[in-house]
């Protein structure tokens, strides 16, 4: 449910930047000959020419829409160029689009300086290479990608695969105090091409502008210049003017360096900025001054508002007769609360007035990872495992495994590249019951703690599906058909690098520690993002697993024991993770470095350290117990994987630990080496004591 946040007192400048027909632009950059032509990107499923998922503005002029299939699009626009989405594992591979927003590219200008170094048979002008690919160029000048360029002027929140919010308040304040627009000798043409709601239109109407006329455009630009440079404007509008000039510069920078055009909305909050960014596309920007908010919302369709596209919007239409946001002004806050509850009622009351206090979060990386596949019509999946339709892959398990493999690769990539760990695995599906009526009911989404490793994710996803299916079918003994499956990884947190954050990480003050011991239903808002991905993973323990292992250990044994202080343990882990990050790929490697690792077949007796269990065993396991899944905890000691011999511990490892813990560890190792029975009393000793844990 939406939450109403009051607007902060101070004036803000918020921009929403959205790439234009993004997938088409990515394809056009790959194939420059498509530029300027009516083009659409079509889904991997080629039935009737494939479903269109992105349409160029040239094609839109012919009436081509995203909802069409390729054949239909060709009927309305015979010259349309249809480009297939890359396919991998029998489904769309969106990596190329996902990466396009955040890639770091060689500047085209620099590339042109070294044309002979590049592959001969390619058009150098449009080439871009990712630095990560490790190309050995004589010179490697780097320039940031879209997100990085946009993030240079203020707080940046990546909202989806192709859109960001920017909080430009500080940059605008600074510009206003140092170089206010009225003192600028020249204002970029791009800024002068802005649309100012409630201002530009007046000019257009008064002058009956046809956008193609040069005089008209000059006149409009002059008109906008007057608005941007008003010395009698209030502080908020002056800030917006600065914001518009900054956004225009950013958009030009994006175009210059990445060849992508984008559109933007600039206002004093996220909601209004988002509404505005889509008003004039492509490659334009729209400013919403406070004085125009009422007029904008008066005619804005209620169902087009974020969070009102679904049931709530429908209820507003059907139950309250509301068709535009402005219509909400007819109702008191109490009335709206009466219908929709306190929080939602207040939120609705606020949006009717353009009030939205949501902050721009500083986040350049996606909030979640997800991948899914639909199985429309006759493709619906009707069996869990492959029995009769083995060759057709019409079974849930096959596709779950494929999707999980993708997800696993993606989160592993995120972990390695960005040091982020995902904590929650969620399965979403759509299904119908074969009960004569083909009832389409929502398949209950389910989630559980996420364990790294493809096989584990596949195993858990399958359990989530089984559990969801039982709930879906309830007592009816009917068949079913699954029309879509999606799997997502969320609650993604950075691996902490400082004591205070690591304490938070382990201490329950962050979402990671709210692991449910049971499967949890997923709220309607917990959608898959547009972000989906591919990648591959070894089923090995990475430090991500260690983070969740440690967090579970602390919860299980440490936090309340008073034996090992959380702080000292966290310090130790901090160093530990640093070591893992700097060259060692896994905790196993960390210990293996001293050749101390016992294989699971080895017998390890009294002189063993149990620094943790591997992710498989230490995490809560999902076991079906007849009437539902329950969590159970597998004894850590069963995991021989994590046993190693004290005698083999490399002393240098201890030297690298924080000084305040070194002595304690040394004493503990010493006592462990010299006693077959584990010494009691040492804090860490007791903490890891197998006896204690059994
Ligand atoms: P959008 O930003 O919604 O649309 P767009 O960028 O194609 O066009 P516009 O200029 O109107 O903003 O989506 C971004 C990309 O996400 C889009 O290029 C293709 C992909 N996408 C899908 O794959 N399926 C969908 O249903 C939508 C809405 C988008």
mmCIF file with all atom_site columns, C-alpha atoms in Angstrom, residues 193-378:
data_model
loop_
_atom_site.group_PDB
_atom_site.id
_atom_site.type_symbol
_atom_site.label_atom_id
_atom_site.label_alt_id
_atom_site.label_comp_id
_atom_site.label_asym_id
_atom_site.label_entity_id
_atom_site.label_seq_id
_atom_site.pdbx_PDB_ins_code
_atom_site.Cartn_x
_atom_site.Cartn_y
_atom_site.Cartn_z
_atom_site.occupancy
_atom_site.B_iso_or_equiv
_atom_site.pdbx_formal_charge
_atom_site.auth_seq_id
_atom_site.auth_comp_id
_atom_site.auth_asym_id
_atom_site.auth_atom_id
_atom_site.pdbx_PDB_model_num
ATOM 1   C CA . UNK A 1 193 ? 13.467  23.709  -25.816 1.00 0.00 ? 193 UNK A CA 1
ATOM 2   C CA . UNK A 1 194 ? 11.940  22.803  -22.446 1.00 0.00 ? 194 UNK A CA 1
ATOM 3   C CA . UNK A 1 195 ? 8.190   22.747  -22.040 1.00 0.00 ? 195 UNK A CA 1
ATOM 4   C CA . UNK A 1 196 ? 7.019   24.725  -19.038 1.00 0.00 ? 196 UNK A CA 1
ATOM 5   C CA . UNK A 1 197 ? 3.572   23.554  -18.029 1.00 0.00 ? 197 UNK A CA 1
ATOM 6   C CA . UNK A 1 198 ? 1.114   26.393  -17.817 1.00 0.00 ? 198 UNK A CA 1
ATOM 7   C CA . UNK A 1 199 ? 3.512   28.680  -19.672 1.00 0.00 ? 199 UNK A CA 1
ATOM 8   C CA . UNK A 1 200 ? 4.731   27.168  -22.938 1.00 0.00 ? 200 UNK A CA 1
ATOM 9   C CA . UNK A 1 201 ? 1.216   26.113  -23.884 1.00 0.00 ? 201 UNK A CA 1
ATOM 10  C CA . UNK A 1 202 ? -0.032  29.672  -23.520 1.00 0.00 ? 202 UNK A CA 1
ATOM 11  C CA . UNK A 1 203 ? 2.513   30.731  -26.094 1.00 0.00 ? 203 UNK A CA 1
ATOM 12  C CA . UNK A 1 204 ? 1.726   27.838  -28.401 1.00 0.00 ? 204 UNK A CA 1
ATOM 13  C CA . UNK A 1 205 ? -2.016  28.514  -28.261 1.00 0.00 ? 205 UNK A CA 1
ATOM 14  C CA . UNK A 1 206 ? -1.618  32.273  -28.616 1.00 0.00 ? 206 UNK A CA 1
ATOM 15  C CA . UNK A 1 207 ? 0.652   31.897  -31.628 1.00 0.00 ? 207 UNK A CA 1
ATOM 16  C CA . UNK A 1 208 ? -1.070  28.862  -33.162 1.00 0.00 ? 208 UNK A CA 1
ATOM 17  C CA . UNK A 1 209 ? 2.349   27.208  -33.390 1.00 0.00 ? 209 UNK A CA 1
ATOM 18  C CA . UNK A 1 210 ? 3.040   24.419  -35.755 1.00 0.00 ? 210 UNK A CA 1
ATOM 19  C CA . UNK A 1 211 ? 6.100   22.815  -34.328 1.00 0.00 ? 211 UNK A CA 1
ATOM 20  C CA . UNK A 1 212 ? 7.816   22.543  -37.721 1.00 0.00 ? 212 UNK A CA 1
ATOM 21  C CA . UNK A 1 213 ? 8.181   26.265  -38.296 1.00 0.00 ? 213 UNK A CA 1
ATOM 22  C CA . UNK A 1 214 ? 11.624  27.673  -37.517 1.00 0.00 ? 214 UNK A CA 1
ATOM 23  C CA . UNK A 1 215 ? 10.167  31.022  -36.486 1.00 0.00 ? 215 UNK A CA 1
ATOM 24  C CA . UNK A 1 216 ? 7.748   29.308  -34.165 1.00 0.00 ? 216 UNK A CA 1
ATOM 25  C CA . UNK A 1 217 ? 10.530  27.355  -32.498 1.00 0.00 ? 217 UNK A CA 1
ATOM 26  C CA . UNK A 1 218 ? 12.654  30.463  -32.104 1.00 0.00 ? 218 UNK A CA 1
ATOM 27  C CA . UNK A 1 219 ? 9.675   32.239  -30.638 1.00 0.00 ? 219 UNK A CA 1
ATOM 28  C CA . UNK A 1 220 ? 9.052   29.375  -28.247 1.00 0.00 ? 220 UNK A CA 1
ATOM 29  C CA . UNK A 1 221 ? 12.676  29.279  -27.196 1.00 0.00 ? 221 UNK A CA 1
ATOM 30  C CA . UNK A 1 222 ? 12.608  32.985  -26.496 1.00 0.00 ? 222 UNK A CA 1
ATOM 31  C CA . UNK A 1 223 ? 9.440   32.513  -24.508 1.00 0.00 ? 223 UNK A CA 1
ATOM 32  C CA . UNK A 1 224 ? 11.043  29.773  -22.409 1.00 0.00 ? 224 UNK A CA 1
ATOM 33  C CA . UNK A 1 225 ? 14.149  31.893  -21.935 1.00 0.00 ? 225 UNK A CA 1
ATOM 34  C CA . UNK A 1 226 ? 11.957  34.554  -20.364 1.00 0.00 ? 226 UNK A CA 1
ATOM 35  C CA . UNK A 1 227 ? 10.550  32.006  -17.936 1.00 0.00 ? 227 UNK A CA 1
ATOM 36  C CA . UNK A 1 228 ? 13.952  30.599  -17.049 1.00 0.00 ? 228 UNK A CA 1
ATOM 37  C CA . UNK A 1 229 ? 15.416  34.063  -16.475 1.00 0.00 ? 229 UNK A CA 1
ATOM 38  C CA . UNK A 1 230 ? 12.591  35.718  -14.540 1.00 0.00 ? 230 UNK A CA 1
ATOM 39  C CA . UNK A 1 231 ? 14.113  37.760  -11.781 1.00 0.00 ? 231 UNK A CA 1
ATOM 40  C CA . UNK A 1 232 ? 10.736  38.156  -10.061 1.00 0.00 ? 232 UNK A CA 1
ATOM 41  C CA . UNK A 1 233 ? 10.082  34.389  -9.827  1.00 0.00 ? 233 UNK A CA 1
ATOM 42  C CA . UNK A 1 234 ? 9.775   32.796  -6.395  1.00 0.00 ? 234 UNK A CA 1
ATOM 43  C CA . UNK A 1 235 ? 12.655  30.744  -5.026  1.00 0.00 ? 235 UNK A CA 1
ATOM 44  C CA . UNK A 1 236 ? 11.108  27.406  -6.005  1.00 0.00 ? 236 UNK A CA 1
ATOM 45  C CA . UNK A 1 237 ? 10.647  28.424  -9.639  1.00 0.00 ? 237 UNK A CA 1
ATOM 46  C CA . UNK A 1 238 ? 14.141  29.862  -9.801  1.00 0.00 ? 238 UNK A CA 1
ATOM 47  C CA . UNK A 1 239 ? 15.459  26.542  -8.552  1.00 0.00 ? 239 UNK A CA 1
ATOM 48  C CA . UNK A 1 240 ? 13.396  24.710  -11.145 1.00 0.00 ? 240 UNK A CA 1
ATOM 49  C CA . UNK A 1 241 ? 14.880  26.917  -13.838 1.00 0.00 ? 241 UNK A CA 1
ATOM 50  C CA . UNK A 1 242 ? 18.379  25.981  -12.671 1.00 0.00 ? 242 UNK A CA 1
ATOM 51  C CA . UNK A 1 243 ? 17.335  22.337  -12.486 1.00 0.00 ? 243 UNK A CA 1
ATOM 52  C CA . UNK A 1 244 ? 16.067  22.475  -16.074 1.00 0.00 ? 244 UNK A CA 1
ATOM 53  C CA . UNK A 1 245 ? 19.368  23.882  -17.317 1.00 0.00 ? 245 UNK A CA 1
ATOM 54  C CA . UNK A 1 246 ? 21.292  21.187  -15.442 1.00 0.00 ? 246 UNK A CA 1
ATOM 55  C CA . UNK A 1 247 ? 19.057  18.379  -16.732 1.00 0.00 ? 247 UNK A CA 1
ATOM 56  C CA . UNK A 1 248 ? 19.394  19.642  -20.309 1.00 0.00 ? 248 UNK A CA 1
ATOM 57  C CA . UNK A 1 249 ? 23.176  19.512  -19.939 1.00 0.00 ? 249 UNK A CA 1
ATOM 58  C CA . UNK A 1 250 ? 23.032  15.999  -18.520 1.00 0.00 ? 250 UNK A CA 1
ATOM 59  C CA . UNK A 1 251 ? 20.808  14.811  -21.332 1.00 0.00 ? 251 UNK A CA 1
ATOM 60  C CA . UNK A 1 252 ? 23.170  16.247  -23.909 1.00 0.00 ? 252 UNK A CA 1
ATOM 61  C CA . UNK A 1 253 ? 26.075  14.563  -22.180 1.00 0.00 ? 253 UNK A CA 1
ATOM 62  C CA . UNK A 1 254 ? 24.239  11.235  -22.242 1.00 0.00 ? 254 UNK A CA 1
ATOM 63  C CA . UNK A 1 255 ? 23.566  11.623  -25.949 1.00 0.00 ? 255 UNK A CA 1
ATOM 64  C CA . UNK A 1 256 ? 27.117  12.612  -26.727 1.00 0.00 ? 256 UNK A CA 1
ATOM 65  C CA . UNK A 1 257 ? 28.714  9.768   -24.875 1.00 0.00 ? 257 UNK A CA 1
ATOM 66  C CA . UNK A 1 258 ? 26.250  6.920   -25.250 1.00 0.00 ? 258 UNK A CA 1
ATOM 67  C CA . UNK A 1 259 ? 24.216  7.862   -28.321 1.00 0.00 ? 259 UNK A CA 1
ATOM 68  C CA . UNK A 1 260 ? 20.985  7.462   -26.387 1.00 0.00 ? 260 UNK A CA 1
ATOM 69  C CA . UNK A 1 261 ? 18.304  10.114  -26.181 1.00 0.00 ? 261 UNK A CA 1
ATOM 70  C CA . UNK A 1 262 ? 16.191  10.510  -23.084 1.00 0.00 ? 262 UNK A CA 1
ATOM 71  C CA . UNK A 1 263 ? 13.334  12.664  -21.878 1.00 0.00 ? 263 UNK A CA 1
ATOM 72  C CA . UNK A 1 264 ? 12.896  14.261  -18.484 1.00 0.00 ? 264 UNK A CA 1
ATOM 73  C CA . UNK A 1 265 ? 10.418  15.790  -16.106 1.00 0.00 ? 265 UNK A CA 1
ATOM 74  C CA . UNK A 1 266 ? 11.514  18.439  -13.621 1.00 0.00 ? 266 UNK A CA 1
ATOM 75  C CA . UNK A 1 267 ? 9.454   19.449  -10.635 1.00 0.00 ? 267 UNK A CA 1
ATOM 76  C CA . UNK A 1 268 ? 9.582   19.674  -6.860  1.00 0.00 ? 268 UNK A CA 1
ATOM 77  C CA . UNK A 1 269 ? 8.743   16.033  -6.134  1.00 0.00 ? 269 UNK A CA 1
ATOM 78  C CA . UNK A 1 270 ? 9.144   12.558  -7.598  1.00 0.00 ? 270 UNK A CA 1
ATOM 79  C CA . UNK A 1 271 ? 5.505   12.073  -8.465  1.00 0.00 ? 271 UNK A CA 1
ATOM 80  C CA . UNK A 1 272 ? 5.226   15.241  -10.521 1.00 0.00 ? 272 UNK A CA 1
ATOM 81  C CA . UNK A 1 273 ? 8.619   14.739  -12.160 1.00 0.00 ? 273 UNK A CA 1
ATOM 82  C CA . UNK A 1 274 ? 7.557   11.260  -13.263 1.00 0.00 ? 274 UNK A CA 1
ATOM 83  C CA . UNK A 1 275 ? 4.247   12.501  -14.645 1.00 0.00 ? 275 UNK A CA 1
ATOM 84  C CA . UNK A 1 276 ? 6.059   15.214  -16.567 1.00 0.00 ? 276 UNK A CA 1
ATOM 85  C CA . UNK A 1 277 ? 8.810   13.102  -18.124 1.00 0.00 ? 277 UNK A CA 1
ATOM 86  C CA . UNK A 1 278 ? 6.364   11.281  -20.366 1.00 0.00 ? 278 UNK A CA 1
ATOM 87  C CA . UNK A 1 279 ? 4.505   14.375  -21.501 1.00 0.00 ? 279 UNK A CA 1
ATOM 88  C CA . UNK A 1 280 ? 6.837   15.412  -24.281 1.00 0.00 ? 280 UNK A CA 1
ATOM 89  C CA . UNK A 1 281 ? 8.824   12.591  -25.847 1.00 0.00 ? 281 UNK A CA 1
ATOM 90  C CA . UNK A 1 282 ? 11.219  11.789  -27.389 1.00 0.00 ? 282 UNK A CA 1
ATOM 91  C CA . UNK A 1 283 ? 14.293  13.797  -26.411 1.00 0.00 ? 283 UNK A CA 1
ATOM 92  C CA . UNK A 1 284 ? 12.510  16.633  -24.642 1.00 0.00 ? 284 UNK A CA 1
ATOM 93  C CA . UNK A 1 285 ? 11.986  17.847  -21.116 1.00 0.00 ? 285 UNK A CA 1
ATOM 94  C CA . UNK A 1 286 ? 9.031   19.256  -19.249 1.00 0.00 ? 286 UNK A CA 1
ATOM 95  C CA . UNK A 1 287 ? 9.001   21.526  -16.209 1.00 0.00 ? 287 UNK A CA 1
ATOM 96  C CA . UNK A 1 288 ? 6.101   21.521  -13.757 1.00 0.00 ? 288 UNK A CA 1
ATOM 97  C CA . UNK A 1 289 ? 6.033   24.696  -11.656 1.00 0.00 ? 289 UNK A CA 1
ATOM 98  C CA . UNK A 1 290 ? 3.892   24.568  -8.499  1.00 0.00 ? 290 UNK A CA 1
ATOM 99  C CA . UNK A 1 291 ? 1.401   26.924  -10.064 1.00 0.00 ? 291 UNK A CA 1
ATOM 100 C CA . UNK A 1 292 ? 0.571   24.346  -12.775 1.00 0.00 ? 292 UNK A CA 1
ATOM 101 C CA . UNK A 1 293 ? 0.086   21.313  -10.566 1.00 0.00 ? 293 UNK A CA 1
ATOM 102 C CA . UNK A 1 294 ? -3.640  21.708  -10.115 1.00 0.00 ? 294 UNK A CA 1
ATOM 103 C CA . UNK A 1 295 ? -4.247  22.029  -13.827 1.00 0.00 ? 295 UNK A CA 1
ATOM 104 C CA . UNK A 1 296 ? -2.008  19.077  -14.628 1.00 0.00 ? 296 UNK A CA 1
ATOM 105 C CA . UNK A 1 297 ? -3.764  16.775  -12.176 1.00 0.00 ? 297 UNK A CA 1
ATOM 106 C CA . UNK A 1 298 ? -7.247  17.967  -13.094 1.00 0.00 ? 298 UNK A CA 1
ATOM 107 C CA . UNK A 1 299 ? -7.100  16.043  -16.360 1.00 0.00 ? 299 UNK A CA 1
ATOM 108 C CA . UNK A 1 300 ? -4.609  13.315  -15.507 1.00 0.00 ? 300 UNK A CA 1
ATOM 109 C CA . UNK A 1 301 ? -6.264  9.863   -15.796 1.00 0.00 ? 301 UNK A CA 1
ATOM 110 C CA . UNK A 1 302 ? -6.395  8.151   -12.412 1.00 0.00 ? 302 UNK A CA 1
ATOM 111 C CA . UNK A 1 303 ? -5.396  4.755   -13.792 1.00 0.00 ? 303 UNK A CA 1
ATOM 112 C CA . UNK A 1 304 ? -2.205  6.186   -15.239 1.00 0.00 ? 304 UNK A CA 1
ATOM 113 C CA . UNK A 1 305 ? -0.917  7.150   -11.808 1.00 0.00 ? 305 UNK A CA 1
ATOM 114 C CA . UNK A 1 306 ? 1.771   4.945   -10.344 1.00 0.00 ? 306 UNK A CA 1
ATOM 115 C CA . UNK A 1 307 ? 0.142   2.504   -7.907  1.00 0.00 ? 307 UNK A CA 1
ATOM 116 C CA . UNK A 1 308 ? -3.333  3.208   -9.238  1.00 0.00 ? 308 UNK A CA 1
ATOM 117 C CA . UNK A 1 309 ? -3.204  1.019   -12.330 1.00 0.00 ? 309 UNK A CA 1
ATOM 118 C CA . UNK A 1 310 ? -4.634  -1.968  -10.459 1.00 0.00 ? 310 UNK A CA 1
ATOM 119 C CA . UNK A 1 311 ? -7.446  -2.718  -8.061  1.00 0.00 ? 311 UNK A CA 1
ATOM 120 C CA . UNK A 1 312 ? -7.245  0.532   -6.138  1.00 0.00 ? 312 UNK A CA 1
ATOM 121 C CA . UNK A 1 313 ? -7.582  2.601   -9.320  1.00 0.00 ? 313 UNK A CA 1
ATOM 122 C CA . UNK A 1 314 ? -10.476 0.444   -10.479 1.00 0.00 ? 314 UNK A CA 1
ATOM 123 C CA . UNK A 1 315 ? -12.227 0.857   -7.147  1.00 0.00 ? 315 UNK A CA 1
ATOM 124 C CA . UNK A 1 316 ? -11.781 4.629   -7.326  1.00 0.00 ? 316 UNK A CA 1
ATOM 125 C CA . UNK A 1 317 ? -13.345 4.598   -10.770 1.00 0.00 ? 317 UNK A CA 1
ATOM 126 C CA . UNK A 1 318 ? -16.181 2.229   -10.000 1.00 0.00 ? 318 UNK A CA 1
ATOM 127 C CA . UNK A 1 319 ? -16.962 2.992   -6.368  1.00 0.00 ? 319 UNK A CA 1
ATOM 128 C CA . UNK A 1 320 ? -16.246 6.712   -6.195  1.00 0.00 ? 320 UNK A CA 1
ATOM 129 C CA . UNK A 1 321 ? -16.683 7.721   -9.829  1.00 0.00 ? 321 UNK A CA 1
ATOM 130 C CA . UNK A 1 322 ? -13.179 9.167   -9.990  1.00 0.00 ? 322 UNK A CA 1
ATOM 131 C CA . UNK A 1 323 ? -11.659 9.283   -13.469 1.00 0.00 ? 323 UNK A CA 1
ATOM 132 C CA . UNK A 1 324 ? -8.897  11.881  -13.085 1.00 0.00 ? 324 UNK A CA 1
ATOM 133 C CA . UNK A 1 325 ? -6.557  12.633  -10.211 1.00 0.00 ? 325 UNK A CA 1
ATOM 134 C CA . UNK A 1 326 ? -8.222  16.013  -9.884  1.00 0.00 ? 326 UNK A CA 1
ATOM 135 C CA . UNK A 1 327 ? -11.567 14.301  -9.249  1.00 0.00 ? 327 UNK A CA 1
ATOM 136 C CA . UNK A 1 328 ? -10.189 13.172  -5.900  1.00 0.00 ? 328 UNK A CA 1
ATOM 137 C CA . UNK A 1 329 ? -10.403 16.771  -4.703  1.00 0.00 ? 329 UNK A CA 1
ATOM 138 C CA . UNK A 1 330 ? -14.128 16.199  -4.233  1.00 0.00 ? 330 UNK A CA 1
ATOM 139 C CA . UNK A 1 331 ? -13.467 13.975  -1.233  1.00 0.00 ? 331 UNK A CA 1
ATOM 140 C CA . UNK A 1 332 ? -12.339 14.864  2.251   1.00 0.00 ? 332 UNK A CA 1
ATOM 141 C CA . UNK A 1 333 ? -9.394  13.043  3.747   1.00 0.00 ? 333 UNK A CA 1
ATOM 142 C CA . UNK A 1 334 ? -11.754 11.359  6.215   1.00 0.00 ? 334 UNK A CA 1
ATOM 143 C CA . UNK A 1 335 ? -13.975 10.107  3.425   1.00 0.00 ? 335 UNK A CA 1
ATOM 144 C CA . UNK A 1 336 ? -11.019 8.627   1.547   1.00 0.00 ? 336 UNK A CA 1
ATOM 145 C CA . UNK A 1 337 ? -9.767  7.047   4.769   1.00 0.00 ? 337 UNK A CA 1
ATOM 146 C CA . UNK A 1 338 ? -13.191 5.599   5.403   1.00 0.00 ? 338 UNK A CA 1
ATOM 147 C CA . UNK A 1 339 ? -13.068 3.834   2.052   1.00 0.00 ? 339 UNK A CA 1
ATOM 148 C CA . UNK A 1 340 ? -9.429  2.840   1.847   1.00 0.00 ? 340 UNK A CA 1
ATOM 149 C CA . UNK A 1 341 ? -7.977  2.958   5.334   1.00 0.00 ? 341 UNK A CA 1
ATOM 150 C CA . UNK A 1 342 ? -5.991  5.651   7.096   1.00 0.00 ? 342 UNK A CA 1
ATOM 151 C CA . UNK A 1 343 ? -2.745  5.378   5.188   1.00 0.00 ? 343 UNK A CA 1
ATOM 152 C CA . UNK A 1 344 ? -4.117  4.965   1.699   1.00 0.00 ? 344 UNK A CA 1
ATOM 153 C CA . UNK A 1 345 ? -6.797  7.582   2.324   1.00 0.00 ? 345 UNK A CA 1
ATOM 154 C CA . UNK A 1 346 ? -4.187  10.154  3.295   1.00 0.00 ? 346 UNK A CA 1
ATOM 155 C CA . UNK A 1 347 ? -1.994  9.176   0.369   1.00 0.00 ? 347 UNK A CA 1
ATOM 156 C CA . UNK A 1 348 ? -4.900  9.700   -2.047  1.00 0.00 ? 348 UNK A CA 1
ATOM 157 C CA . UNK A 1 349 ? -5.737  13.029  -0.451  1.00 0.00 ? 349 UNK A CA 1
ATOM 158 C CA . UNK A 1 350 ? -2.109  14.068  -0.925  1.00 0.00 ? 350 UNK A CA 1
ATOM 159 C CA . UNK A 1 351 ? -1.752  13.011  -4.542  1.00 0.00 ? 351 UNK A CA 1
ATOM 160 C CA . UNK A 1 352 ? -4.893  14.930  -5.445  1.00 0.00 ? 352 UNK A CA 1
ATOM 161 C CA . UNK A 1 353 ? -2.927  18.016  -4.401  1.00 0.00 ? 353 UNK A CA 1
ATOM 162 C CA . UNK A 1 354 ? 0.378   16.941  -5.920  1.00 0.00 ? 354 UNK A CA 1
ATOM 163 C CA . UNK A 1 355 ? 1.889   16.346  -2.477  1.00 0.00 ? 355 UNK A CA 1
ATOM 164 C CA . UNK A 1 356 ? 4.581   13.687  -2.357  1.00 0.00 ? 356 UNK A CA 1
ATOM 165 C CA . UNK A 1 357 ? 7.448   13.686  0.098   1.00 0.00 ? 357 UNK A CA 1
ATOM 166 C CA . UNK A 1 358 ? 9.228   10.550  -1.176  1.00 0.00 ? 358 UNK A CA 1
ATOM 167 C CA . UNK A 1 359 ? 12.976  10.961  -1.116  1.00 0.00 ? 359 UNK A CA 1
ATOM 168 C CA . UNK A 1 360 ? 15.246  10.119  -3.999  1.00 0.00 ? 360 UNK A CA 1
ATOM 169 C CA . UNK A 1 361 ? 17.185  7.132   -2.749  1.00 0.00 ? 361 UNK A CA 1
ATOM 170 C CA . UNK A 1 362 ? 20.872  7.049   -3.563  1.00 0.00 ? 362 UNK A CA 1
ATOM 171 C CA . UNK A 1 363 ? 20.884  3.774   -5.470  1.00 0.00 ? 363 UNK A CA 1
ATOM 172 C CA . UNK A 1 364 ? 22.544  3.114   -8.790  1.00 0.00 ? 364 UNK A CA 1
ATOM 173 C CA . UNK A 1 365 ? 21.994  -0.616  -8.788  1.00 0.00 ? 365 UNK A CA 1
ATOM 174 C CA . UNK A 1 366 ? 18.725  -2.485  -9.156  1.00 0.00 ? 366 UNK A CA 1
ATOM 175 C CA . UNK A 1 367 ? 16.697  -3.238  -6.059  1.00 0.00 ? 367 UNK A CA 1
ATOM 176 C CA . UNK A 1 368 ? 15.991  -6.799  -7.053  1.00 0.00 ? 368 UNK A CA 1
ATOM 177 C CA . UNK A 1 369 ? 16.774  -9.324  -9.744  1.00 0.00 ? 369 UNK A CA 1
ATOM 178 C CA . UNK A 1 370 ? 14.146  -11.325 -11.457 1.00 0.00 ? 370 UNK A CA 1
ATOM 179 C CA . UNK A 1 371 ? 13.481  -13.429 -14.470 1.00 0.00 ? 371 UNK A CA 1
ATOM 180 C CA . UNK A 1 372 ? 10.313  -14.908 -15.782 1.00 0.00 ? 372 UNK A CA 1
ATOM 181 C CA . UNK A 1 373 ? 8.619   -16.541 -18.692 1.00 0.00 ? 373 UNK A CA 1
ATOM 182 C CA . UNK A 1 374 ? 5.038   -16.632 -19.862 1.00 0.00 ? 374 UNK A CA 1
ATOM 183 C CA . UNK A 1 375 ? 3.269   -19.636 -21.325 1.00 0.00 ? 375 UNK A CA 1
ATOM 184 C CA . UNK A 1 376 ? 0.224   -18.260 -23.073 1.00 0.00 ? 376 UNK A CA 1
ATOM 185 C CA . UNK A 1 377 ? -2.664  -20.325 -24.376 1.00 0.00 ? 377 UNK A CA 1
ATOM 186 C CA . UNK A 1 378 ? -1.748  -23.822 -25.408 1.00 0.00 ? 378 UNK A CA 1
#
